[in-house]
Amino acid sequence: MSEVQLRGGAVADRTYEHVVRMADVSMHYGAVRALSEINFAVGRNEIVGLLGDNGAGKSTLIKILTGVQKPTAGDMYVRDEKIDWSGYSVRRAHELRFETVYQESSLCEMQPLWRNFFVGRQITNRFGFIDVKKQKEIAQDILLNAIGFRGAGITVDSRVSDLSGGERQGISIGRAMYFDADLIVLDEPTVALAVKEVRKVLDFVRSIKESGRACIYIEHNLAHVYEVADRLVILDRGRVVAEIARGELSLAELTQYLIDLHDKRDQHADG
Amino acid sequence: MAEIKSHRTVFERIEGLPVLLALMLIIGIFMITAPRSFLGVRVYMSFFATVPPPLIIGLGLTLVIAAGEIDLSFPSVVKMSGIVFAMTNKFIAFPLDTDADGFVGSEGVTNLLPWLFLVLAVGVGMAIGFLNGLLVTMVGIPSIIATLATLFVFEGLSIIIGGGQQYSLRGIDEYTVHAALTGRIGIVPVQVIWALLAAVAIWFLLNRHKFGEHLMFIGDNENVARVVGVNVKREKIKMFVLMGALGAVAGVMVTLENKNFYTTQGTAFLLIVMAAVFIGGTAITGGKGNIPGTFFGSFMVGCIEAGIISSGLGGFWTRLVVGLVFLAAVIFHLSIEDPTRMKRLVGIRPSSDGLLARRATSPPG
Ligand SMILES: Nc1ncnc2c1ncn2[C@@H]1O[C@H](COP(=O)(O)OP(=O)(O)OP(=O)(O)O)[C@@H](O)[C@H]1O
Ligand SMILES: [Mg+2]
């Protein structure tokens, strides 16, 4: 059994309190208010579980955080320093050592795995030509240790379209594990995985904690989040409605709390 | 390490191989139907002179299609670069060199002027490409619409600039720019060497450079490309600019080869370049591009046009045959891409029988 391992350790060159902090961030899609004045922070060695109903705004929040989208209002601080939105992008987020496994596939179907691992940050020479050999070697390593693989005929030259859903997810997670980051964002990483593979993802989250890094973990399975998170943040209709520290509630109480929240919302909608 | 069985056939692994074989087959057929031209060397030298301009454009178009976009404006880029190159030479370079016995180029500063005008013409092509890129990425017009519009606009502009006239460049072969772009090495037109170099360079750009990789990812899935950190807008603009530059080089080549700017130059390229790219195996769906395919596909189209006429069939047959070859090629590429689709197609009859049979046996309700 290969163990889930992280490369290297967290950047310790500068001390900071929060690896990321959002202040009054709002996001509208036309008339849809996906996020309203969100205040959200992640400590430098903290695992934050992000919970909420479908459409609560979880994915939107992390897309803003990782530079995929720009918010309509609000500020963000990375390692306690304010971010200039105009210069913020996925590339910048990579440079800031943020790594993300998105809910939707972030792999391109027709392209081979070795390209999918490195696209956006290829190993190149001075003129931008890709070092194919080196990329394939590293991709091979990632593949050997990747979650969800039984080594069944898949090589670095395989196209993503030849992979099962779980294998694809394993590739995305493997990519996030390789690009050693200070903040790893996992948006429902376990949905397509078998039970045993889910354990490996949870082990991975624990190893993030142990190596002194931070993680935002989005997951609908409460037991899983409960198991690994230091703190839970609950989103409801684009607002932070609760923050629960580890041990504050039992799993049963947490479940009841979320059900109540849901019911209240339904009553609100009916009334 | 365990050998992994590859499902990919030799046809897939050696890029452009089927197109090369088809090209050889077609040449073989014409050797029988038109032996007088196709068994000689001259016809091939004529291909080497006329195929490179559309081929060079096809290389650029392969990148554009790999990125999931299209560019229809290149015939007008060929016109614009041609008219700029022709008029600047005719009205600036030539008068400086005219003396009692005609032109004396090939010496001194004036010999460099046509090179400068070549750069200017390429600049014009890049500017048109840049405009296309802005319309597509910043204004958000689908590329098929945006470049159709610029196709009209710049054809119109080229007529306005040139007053609808043709410009003879008799004497341009006195200058080094002519020898460099469209001269002859022995009997071999140098433009075929440029075309080959361009094909190699663009193959590396597409398959080994991060720019090419970004284009393939954009063509594959633009949202994913954005999420993994590709600057989609910037890469697309760069791509259209490159396409404009290649179109302009082709335009100057045409003008130099003819030693004349014709107002219709490039018009015929629209269809033959697209046919060459698709015959070459690049799919309209984007995500990848087949550079060797475009290379041989361009020669195939040129070959068919010449071969039909030499076989005594009459010019109107060329379109029909190119169209049929085009169809056959696309079906062939589809069948390699997705073998099951072909089986389904071939097995239409049995499978519909099967459907009937299943219906007959399935329980009611
Ligand atoms: N690109 C978009 N355009 C318009 N509306 C959007 C877009 N993306 C998200 N939304 C809306 O924003 C709200 C929040 O969506 P989001 O994807 O953040 O939810 P989520 O909490 O991740 O849900 P889930 O648990 O189902 O993944 C939803 O109402 C959704 O419809
Ligand atoms: Mg989501």
XYZ file of C-alpha atoms and ligand atoms in Angstrom:
668
model
C 0.000 0.000 0.000
C 1.382 3.348 -0.958
C 0.945 5.990 1.653
C -0.311 9.456 0.929
C 2.646 11.749 1.290
C 3.293 15.414 0.892
C 6.460 16.773 -0.592
C 8.523 19.088 1.612
C 7.150 21.347 4.321
C 5.248 24.587 4.563
C 6.914 27.891 3.824
C 8.266 29.152 7.111
C 10.111 32.203 5.839
C 7.588 34.647 7.241
C 5.130 34.341 10.036
C 1.490 35.124 9.458
C -1.751 34.467 11.216
C -4.088 33.644 8.345
C -3.055 32.025 5.110
C -6.143 33.642 3.635
C -8.826 35.968 4.927
C -11.875 37.366 3.139
C -13.476 40.567 4.345
C -17.036 41.454 3.321
C -16.778 39.610 0.027
C -19.930 39.660 -2.100
C -20.610 38.005 -5.408
C -23.563 38.532 -7.707
C -24.294 36.699 -10.915
C -26.675 39.198 -12.437
C -29.614 39.140 -10.051
C -28.403 36.011 -8.239
C -26.667 36.847 -4.970
C -24.301 33.911 -4.585
C -22.350 35.467 -1.689
C -23.281 38.326 0.662
C -20.610 40.044 2.772
C -18.660 36.943 3.580
C -16.060 37.076 6.336
C -14.006 33.964 6.232
C -10.498 33.139 7.384
C -8.201 30.153 7.402
C -5.334 29.937 9.880
C -1.891 28.907 8.724
C -2.234 25.382 10.028
C -5.956 24.933 10.111
C -8.335 22.520 8.440
C -11.596 24.327 7.778
C -14.663 22.346 6.805
C -17.073 24.321 4.642
C -20.668 23.124 4.880
C -23.938 24.197 3.370
C -26.823 23.177 1.147
C -26.586 22.863 -2.582
C -26.310 26.362 -3.973
C -25.201 27.842 -0.639
C -22.185 29.443 -2.310
C -19.335 27.147 -1.267
C -17.881 26.628 -4.719
C -18.291 30.293 -5.552
C -16.325 31.217 -2.451
C -13.410 28.999 -3.331
C -13.429 30.096 -6.971
C -12.924 33.648 -5.801
C -10.223 32.527 -3.436
C -8.346 30.693 -6.166
C -8.567 33.418 -8.795
C -11.071 31.793 -11.146
C -13.612 34.563 -10.533
C -13.488 38.123 -9.286
C -15.964 39.181 -6.591
C -18.347 42.091 -7.001
C -17.197 43.594 -3.682
C -14.889 42.957 -0.752
C -11.241 42.399 0.053
C -8.989 39.447 0.462
C -5.805 39.115 2.485
C -3.228 36.460 1.761
C -0.758 35.816 4.578
C -2.175 38.988 6.146
C -1.410 41.120 3.100
C -4.137 42.699 1.011
C -4.602 41.345 -2.516
C -4.986 43.608 -5.513
C -7.899 42.034 -7.422
C -6.757 43.413 -10.767
C -3.567 41.389 -10.571
C -5.188 38.305 -9.119
C -5.558 35.177 -11.233
C -5.279 31.403 -11.093
C -1.614 31.777 -11.937
C -1.106 34.237 -9.085
C -2.903 31.870 -6.714
C -0.506 29.118 -7.779
C 2.414 31.432 -7.077
C 0.925 32.137 -3.661
C 1.020 28.375 -3.122
C -2.702 27.691 -3.236
C -3.730 24.398 -4.761
C -7.281 23.379 -5.623
C -9.258 20.312 -6.506
C -12.393 21.685 -8.109
C -15.819 20.132 -7.874
C -16.202 20.079 -11.628
C -13.556 18.229 -13.550
C -10.458 20.322 -14.103
C -9.005 17.933 -16.662
C -9.187 18.200 -20.433
C -10.690 15.069 -21.973
C -8.728 14.758 -25.181
C -5.323 15.534 -23.685
C -2.926 12.958 -22.248
C -2.443 12.785 -18.491
C 1.102 14.103 -18.564
C -0.121 17.333 -20.151
C -3.026 17.602 -17.739
C -0.701 17.425 -14.742
C 1.422 20.361 -15.814
C -0.699 22.606 -18.007
C -0.522 26.187 -16.777
C 2.860 25.600 -15.112
C 4.842 23.484 -17.508
C 8.477 22.591 -17.012
C 10.015 24.520 -19.885
C 13.310 25.822 -21.124
C 13.988 29.512 -21.453
C 12.069 29.681 -24.728
C 8.915 28.074 -23.404
C 9.470 24.627 -24.919
C 8.214 21.830 -22.701
C 10.589 19.280 -21.193
C 8.400 16.348 -22.187
C 10.687 13.684 -20.758
C 10.867 15.248 -17.328
C 7.153 15.978 -17.203
C 6.365 12.389 -18.121
C 8.727 11.048 -15.458
C 7.106 13.123 -12.758
C 3.634 12.319 -14.070
C 4.553 8.641 -13.861
C 5.484 9.097 -10.179
C 2.253 10.918 -9.438
C 0.312 8.179 -11.193
C 1.967 5.404 -9.207
C 0.920 7.021 -5.939
C -2.376 8.387 -7.122
C -5.531 7.677 -5.230
C -8.052 5.510 -7.027
C -5.629 3.650 -9.294
C -5.093 -0.049 -9.568
C -2.517 0.310 -12.321
C -4.880 -1.126 -14.892
C -3.459 -0.147 -18.249
C -3.462 3.581 -17.593
C -0.230 5.362 -18.487
C 0.868 8.974 -18.576
C 0.008 8.909 -22.290
C -3.580 7.837 -21.672
C -6.249 10.359 -22.463
C -8.522 11.552 -19.710
C -11.519 10.312 -21.693
C -10.272 6.756 -21.077
C -10.462 7.173 -17.275
C -13.276 6.374 -14.874
C -14.791 9.118 -12.744
C -12.888 8.004 -9.647
C -9.636 7.780 -11.568
C -10.136 11.314 -12.806
C -10.695 12.485 -9.284
C -7.585 10.610 -8.189
C -5.616 12.459 -10.881
C -6.896 15.859 -9.730
C -6.036 15.065 -6.125
C -2.636 13.673 -7.110
C -1.900 16.886 -8.969
C -2.819 18.944 -5.890
C -0.605 16.727 -3.739
C 2.365 17.104 -6.043
C 2.370 20.897 -6.317
C 3.283 21.363 -2.764
C 1.147 24.195 -1.423
C 0.446 26.043 1.814
C -3.290 26.005 1.292
C -5.056 23.100 -0.337
C -8.693 23.517 -1.300
C -10.732 20.378 -1.811
C -14.233 20.894 -3.228
C -16.105 17.613 -2.790
C -13.078 15.466 -3.588
C -14.635 12.164 -2.567
C -17.938 12.058 -4.484
C -16.829 9.543 -7.094
C -14.520 7.495 -4.886
C -14.887 4.036 -3.380
C -14.873 3.759 0.435
C -11.244 2.742 0.636
C -10.161 5.620 -1.563
C -12.161 8.041 0.577
C -10.023 6.965 3.546
C -6.940 7.903 1.574
C -8.310 11.355 0.896
C -9.002 11.810 4.616
C -5.459 10.613 5.367
C -4.231 13.176 2.896
C -6.153 15.933 4.702
C -4.616 14.809 7.991
C -1.160 14.855 6.463
C -1.790 18.458 5.408
C -2.416 19.272 9.057
C 0.626 17.366 10.265
C 2.954 19.070 7.825
C 1.849 22.464 9.107
C -0.289 23.556 6.191
C -3.872 24.608 5.771
C -6.870 23.122 4.007
C -10.404 24.083 3.075
C -12.467 20.957 2.851
C -15.904 20.986 1.256
C -17.938 17.833 1.659
C -21.591 16.866 2.066
C -20.771 13.779 4.123
C -20.767 15.274 7.642
C -18.965 12.339 9.243
C -15.982 12.846 6.955
C -15.658 16.573 7.566
C -16.292 16.168 11.241
C -13.465 13.705 11.438
C -10.756 15.959 10.044
C -11.818 19.583 10.438
C -10.512 21.916 13.154
C -13.379 24.269 12.536
C -16.592 24.184 10.553
C -18.005 27.151 8.692
C -21.611 26.888 7.653
C -22.901 28.787 4.666
C -26.560 29.349 3.982
C -27.839 31.233 0.964
C -24.556 33.061 0.532
C -24.054 34.019 4.181
C -21.906 32.617 6.954
C -24.494 31.501 9.517
C -22.333 29.598 11.979
C -18.783 28.745 12.912
C -18.293 25.679 15.031
C -14.964 24.787 16.631
C -13.851 21.188 16.961
C -15.560 19.463 19.884
C -18.196 22.159 20.342
C -20.918 19.886 19.010
C -21.120 16.123 18.665
C -21.680 14.706 15.200
C -25.321 14.024 16.092
C -25.830 17.580 17.328
C -24.172 18.952 14.213
C -26.456 16.870 12.011
C -29.501 18.100 13.953
C -28.285 21.691 13.688
C -28.030 21.455 9.897
C -31.418 19.794 9.588
C -32.983 22.545 11.681
C -31.310 25.141 9.527
C -32.733 23.495 6.465
C -36.243 23.319 7.941
C -36.142 26.933 9.041
C -35.175 27.870 5.539
C -38.045 25.882 4.050
C -40.533 27.499 6.452
C -39.081 30.855 5.518
C -39.540 30.053 1.850
C -43.117 28.872 2.415
C -44.113 31.795 4.624
C 8.219 -2.410 -16.232
C 5.240 -4.095 -17.736
C 4.504 -3.379 -21.370
C 1.220 -1.623 -21.681
C -0.856 -2.599 -24.670
C -1.595 0.353 -26.862
C -4.983 0.633 -28.469
C -3.678 3.211 -30.857
C -2.945 2.062 -34.361
C 0.123 2.876 -36.405
C -2.060 5.345 -38.323
C -2.607 7.326 -35.194
C 0.898 7.159 -33.901
C 2.602 8.449 -37.024
C 0.962 11.784 -37.565
C -0.064 12.491 -41.127
C 0.817 9.003 -42.398
C -2.627 8.200 -43.847
C -2.725 11.547 -45.613
C 0.749 10.964 -47.054
C -0.315 7.530 -48.303
C -3.473 8.972 -49.835
C -1.407 11.685 -51.506
C 0.894 9.043 -52.986
C -2.110 7.052 -54.159
C -3.581 10.077 -55.879
C -0.270 10.880 -57.556
C -0.116 7.233 -58.639
C -3.559 7.482 -60.204
C -2.657 10.674 -62.061
C 0.523 9.022 -63.315
C -1.780 6.634 -65.117
C -4.484 9.062 -66.209
C -2.168 11.960 -67.027
C 1.232 10.382 -67.586
C 2.553 13.217 -69.693
C 2.556 15.694 -66.843
C 2.729 13.456 -63.762
C 5.682 11.368 -64.923
C 7.710 14.522 -65.474
C 9.344 16.809 -62.941
C 7.825 20.084 -64.053
C 4.404 19.536 -62.574
C 5.938 18.908 -59.151
C 8.022 22.057 -59.396
C 4.842 23.919 -60.192
C 3.223 22.463 -57.043
C 6.252 23.544 -55.049
C 5.697 27.081 -56.291
C 1.932 27.353 -55.867
C 1.085 25.148 -52.869
C 3.287 26.834 -50.208
C 1.192 30.014 -49.721
C -2.068 28.190 -48.924
C -0.044 25.584 -47.029
C 1.539 28.204 -44.771
C -1.906 29.659 -44.074
C -3.191 26.139 -43.399
C -0.538 25.668 -40.719
C -1.851 28.724 -38.916
C -5.451 27.663 -39.412
C -4.607 24.277 -37.872
C -3.619 26.080 -34.660
C -6.769 28.181 -34.758
C -8.992 25.127 -35.217
C -7.095 23.209 -32.519
C -8.051 26.057 -30.199
C -11.703 25.604 -31.131
C -11.892 28.793 -33.198
C -11.969 29.581 -36.906
C -10.472 32.328 -39.047
C -12.152 33.118 -42.349
C -10.420 36.449 -42.900
C -7.147 35.122 -44.350
C -8.054 35.688 -48.034
C -8.331 39.378 -47.234
C -5.058 39.296 -45.291
C -3.475 37.866 -48.462
C -4.934 40.802 -50.393
C -4.005 43.469 -47.850
C -0.416 42.321 -47.448
C -0.122 41.941 -51.220
C -1.400 45.423 -51.982
C 0.758 47.029 -49.288
C 3.837 45.192 -50.525
C 3.084 45.909 -54.193
C 2.276 49.605 -53.843
C 5.149 50.435 -51.517
C 7.615 48.764 -53.844
C 6.123 50.229 -56.978
C 5.873 53.770 -55.706
C 8.844 53.983 -53.349
C 11.513 51.382 -54.127
C 11.226 51.255 -57.903
C 11.364 55.014 -58.630
C 14.581 55.263 -56.573
C 16.156 52.625 -58.764
C 14.911 53.552 -62.168
C 17.434 54.809 -64.640
C 17.639 54.864 -68.398
C 17.851 51.099 -68.774
C 15.152 50.053 -66.341
C 15.682 48.640 -62.880
C 18.952 48.203 -61.086
C 18.097 46.758 -57.721
C 20.302 44.340 -55.860
C 22.687 46.991 -54.541
C 22.929 49.320 -51.593
C 20.177 50.661 -49.423
C 17.407 50.357 -51.988
C 17.876 46.609 -51.977
C 16.835 46.612 -48.337
C 13.679 48.615 -48.962
C 11.588 45.652 -50.210
C 12.580 43.805 -47.049
C 11.273 46.709 -45.044
C 8.039 46.573 -47.038
C 7.802 42.855 -46.370
C 7.980 43.624 -42.657
C 5.360 46.317 -43.141
C 3.055 43.886 -44.979
C 3.463 41.295 -42.238
C 2.724 44.022 -39.712
C -0.527 44.767 -41.528
C -1.442 41.074 -41.370
C -0.640 40.976 -37.652
C -2.774 44.068 -37.078
C -5.730 42.388 -38.791
C -5.110 39.291 -36.662
C -4.961 41.453 -33.554
C -8.284 43.026 -34.485
C -9.786 39.553 -34.983
C -8.422 38.542 -31.584
C -9.920 41.599 -29.884
C -13.310 41.078 -31.523
C -13.373 37.455 -30.385
C -11.991 37.786 -26.860
C -12.882 41.304 -25.723
C -16.100 42.011 -27.615
C -17.131 38.375 -27.430
C -18.159 37.855 -31.060
C -17.915 34.200 -32.149
C -14.855 33.859 -34.361
C -16.819 32.614 -37.373
C -18.838 35.851 -37.366
C -16.006 38.211 -36.447
C -13.637 36.909 -39.114
C -16.371 36.765 -41.738
C -16.889 40.459 -41.075
C -13.179 41.237 -41.314
C -13.007 39.122 -44.486
C -15.408 41.623 -46.058
C -13.942 44.717 -44.450
C -10.362 44.093 -45.547
C -11.242 42.882 -49.008
C -13.079 46.160 -49.364
C -10.192 48.126 -47.918
C -7.699 46.459 -50.248
C -9.816 47.522 -53.217
C -10.112 51.062 -51.891
C -6.372 51.323 -51.284
C -5.465 49.880 -54.670
C -8.255 51.612 -56.554
C -9.414 48.201 -57.725
C -6.366 47.901 -59.957
C -3.695 45.334 -60.346
C -0.083 46.344 -59.883
C 2.685 44.888 -61.954
C 5.957 44.379 -60.128
C 8.048 43.713 -63.170
C 11.633 44.126 -62.006
C 11.050 42.902 -58.455
C 13.178 39.856 -59.262
C 16.169 42.217 -59.304
C 15.882 42.401 -55.521
C 17.116 39.904 -52.941
C 13.669 39.670 -51.332
C 12.378 37.959 -54.464
C 15.232 35.460 -54.545
C 14.841 34.754 -50.826
C 11.100 34.142 -50.840
C 10.249 32.878 -54.303
C 13.562 32.290 -56.108
C 14.758 28.977 -57.454
C 17.513 26.677 -56.260
C 18.266 24.947 -59.504
C 14.712 24.242 -60.575
C 13.300 23.958 -57.054
C 11.202 26.922 -55.895
C 12.531 28.107 -52.530
C 9.023 28.683 -51.181
C 8.674 24.934 -50.668
C 11.660 25.078 -48.329
C 10.012 27.900 -46.407
C 6.825 25.875 -46.223
C 8.717 22.889 -44.854
C 10.533 25.018 -42.284
C 7.267 26.665 -41.271
C 5.624 23.259 -40.853
C 8.450 22.003 -38.624
C 8.427 25.205 -36.570
C 4.670 25.147 -36.114
C 4.676 21.445 -35.273
C 7.058 22.227 -32.421
C 5.023 25.241 -31.418
C 1.836 23.176 -31.192
C 3.212 19.960 -29.731
C 6.210 21.028 -27.689
C 5.646 24.626 -26.667
C 3.439 25.730 -23.829
C 1.631 28.131 -26.171
C 0.519 25.203 -28.341
C -0.456 23.181 -25.296
C -2.556 26.088 -24.078
C -4.302 26.279 -27.460
C -5.153 22.570 -27.355
C -6.524 22.870 -23.830
C -8.576 25.917 -24.816
C -9.984 23.983 -27.770
C -10.649 20.973 -25.596
C -12.464 22.783 -22.801
C -12.148 26.515 -22.372
C -13.468 26.549 -18.810
C -11.017 23.925 -17.664
C -8.192 25.784 -19.407
C -9.113 28.910 -17.465
C -9.334 27.064 -14.158
C -5.893 25.473 -14.566
C -4.371 28.890 -15.128
C -4.308 29.431 -18.895
C -4.798 33.065 -19.847
C -7.398 32.214 -22.457
C -7.880 35.698 -23.908
C -4.194 36.464 -24.227
C -3.397 33.136 -25.878
C -6.232 33.535 -28.363
C -5.105 37.027 -29.308
C -1.547 35.752 -29.832
C -2.956 32.972 -31.991
C -4.930 35.318 -34.250
C -1.892 37.597 -34.579
C 0.240 34.624 -35.646
C -2.454 33.615 -38.112
C -2.418 37.155 -39.533
C 1.370 37.079 -39.869
C 1.312 33.766 -41.736
C -1.450 35.006 -44.033
C 0.606 38.108 -44.798
C 3.751 36.112 -45.599
C 1.651 33.980 -47.936
C 0.218 37.118 -49.532
C 3.665 38.568 -50.234
C 4.783 35.200 -51.620
C 1.860 35.144 -54.037
C 2.595 38.685 -55.187
C 6.306 37.931 -55.602
C 5.711 34.671 -57.451
C 3.310 36.393 -59.866
C 5.418 39.568 -59.956
C 2.031 41.169 -59.934
C -0.682 42.059 -57.461
C -4.025 40.770 -58.705
C -7.120 42.068 -56.926
C -8.392 38.498 -56.689
C -5.273 37.061 -55.090
C -6.161 34.805 -52.161
C -9.881 34.592 -52.939
C -9.598 30.949 -53.966
C -7.647 30.117 -50.803
C -10.682 30.239 -48.537
C -12.011 26.853 -49.572
C -8.795 25.059 -50.463
C -7.057 25.939 -47.203
C -9.978 24.706 -45.144
C -10.248 21.558 -47.245
C -6.518 20.910 -46.764
C -6.722 21.296 -42.984
C -9.707 18.973 -42.629
C -8.370 16.446 -45.142
C -5.224 16.529 -43.001
C -7.135 15.201 -40.040
C -7.625 18.225 -37.805
C -11.130 18.061 -36.398
C -13.474 21.051 -36.154
C -14.204 20.013 -32.571
C -10.834 21.406 -31.447
C -8.401 20.087 -28.856
C -5.767 18.935 -31.305
C -4.220 19.743 -34.621
C -2.441 17.644 -37.193
C 0.405 19.639 -38.757
C 1.836 16.897 -41.035
C -1.743 16.216 -42.124
C -2.195 19.849 -43.141
C 1.153 19.747 -44.950
C 0.280 16.718 -47.084
C -3.384 17.718 -47.312
C -2.370 21.016 -48.947
C -0.350 19.155 -51.559
C -3.231 16.772 -52.073
C -5.648 19.598 -52.876
C -3.108 21.241 -55.201
C -2.409 17.918 -56.832
C -6.059 17.114 -57.468
C -6.663 20.506 -59.041
C -3.752 20.083 -61.453
C -4.281 16.363 -62.016
C -7.916 16.633 -63.010
C -7.120 19.198 -65.647
C -4.125 17.244 -66.983
C -6.304 14.156 -67.165
C -8.477 16.095 -69.579
C -11.552 16.167 -67.389
C -12.128 19.906 -67.444
C -11.734 22.422 -64.651
C -15.279 22.115 -63.333
C -14.501 18.558 -62.196
C -11.867 19.734 -59.712
C -14.368 21.040 -57.196
C -16.394 17.872 -57.327
C -13.376 15.631 -56.814
C -11.888 17.784 -54.048
C -15.273 17.654 -52.351
C -15.459 13.882 -52.573
C -11.891 13.430 -51.340
C -12.680 15.849 -48.542
C -15.699 13.781 -47.496
C -13.815 10.499 -47.739
C -10.969 11.932 -45.646
C -13.245 13.251 -42.924
C -15.076 9.935 -42.679
C -11.736 8.141 -42.533
C -10.453 10.377 -39.723
C -13.686 9.940 -37.801
C -13.385 6.171 -38.062
C -9.853 6.278 -36.643
C -10.911 8.614 -33.856
C -13.893 6.533 -32.876
C -13.894 3.007 -34.337
C -17.238 2.168 -32.728
C -18.928 4.947 -34.652
C -17.821 3.331 -37.914
C -19.017 -0.061 -36.773
C -22.356 1.482 -35.954
C -22.490 3.142 -39.371
C -21.488 0.002 -41.224
C -23.831 -2.056 -39.099
C -26.888 0.152 -39.447
C -28.921 -2.666 -40.935
C -28.144 -5.462 -38.449
C -28.507 -3.175 -35.457
C -31.935 -1.963 -36.562
C -32.887 -5.586 -37.070
C -31.664 -6.208 -33.552
C -33.792 -3.364 -32.317
C -36.851 -4.866 -33.952
C -36.013 -8.245 -32.517
C -35.630 -6.778 -29.036
C -38.902 -4.979 -29.373
C -40.641 -8.174 -30.412
C -39.372 -10.048 -27.389
C -39.606 -7.318 -24.767
C -42.575 -7.585 -22.435
C -45.460 -5.178 -23.049
C -45.825 -2.015 -20.934
N -21.624 30.969 -13.339
C -22.761 31.180 -12.667
N -23.728 31.968 -13.201
C -24.863 32.219 -12.525
N -25.134 31.741 -11.311
C -24.229 30.955 -10.724
C -22.987 30.631 -11.365
N -22.263 29.836 -10.533
C -23.030 29.660 -9.447
N -24.192 30.337 -9.537
C -25.250 30.400 -8.521
O -24.640 30.772 -7.318
C -25.206 30.062 -6.223
C -24.106 29.368 -5.445
O -23.539 28.340 -6.259
P -22.329 27.437 -5.746
O -21.867 26.639 -6.899
O -21.336 28.308 -5.093
O -23.031 26.493 -4.693
P -22.410 25.319 -3.810
O -22.556 25.729 -2.382
O -21.059 24.963 -4.275
O -23.419 24.124 -4.121
P -23.153 22.546 -4.280
O -23.107 21.966 -2.906
O -24.359 22.074 -5.013
O -21.903 22.370 -5.040
C -26.226 29.121 -6.839
O -27.505 29.697 -6.666
C -25.873 29.053 -8.266
O -26.995 28.861 -9.058
Mg -20.208 23.360 -5.170
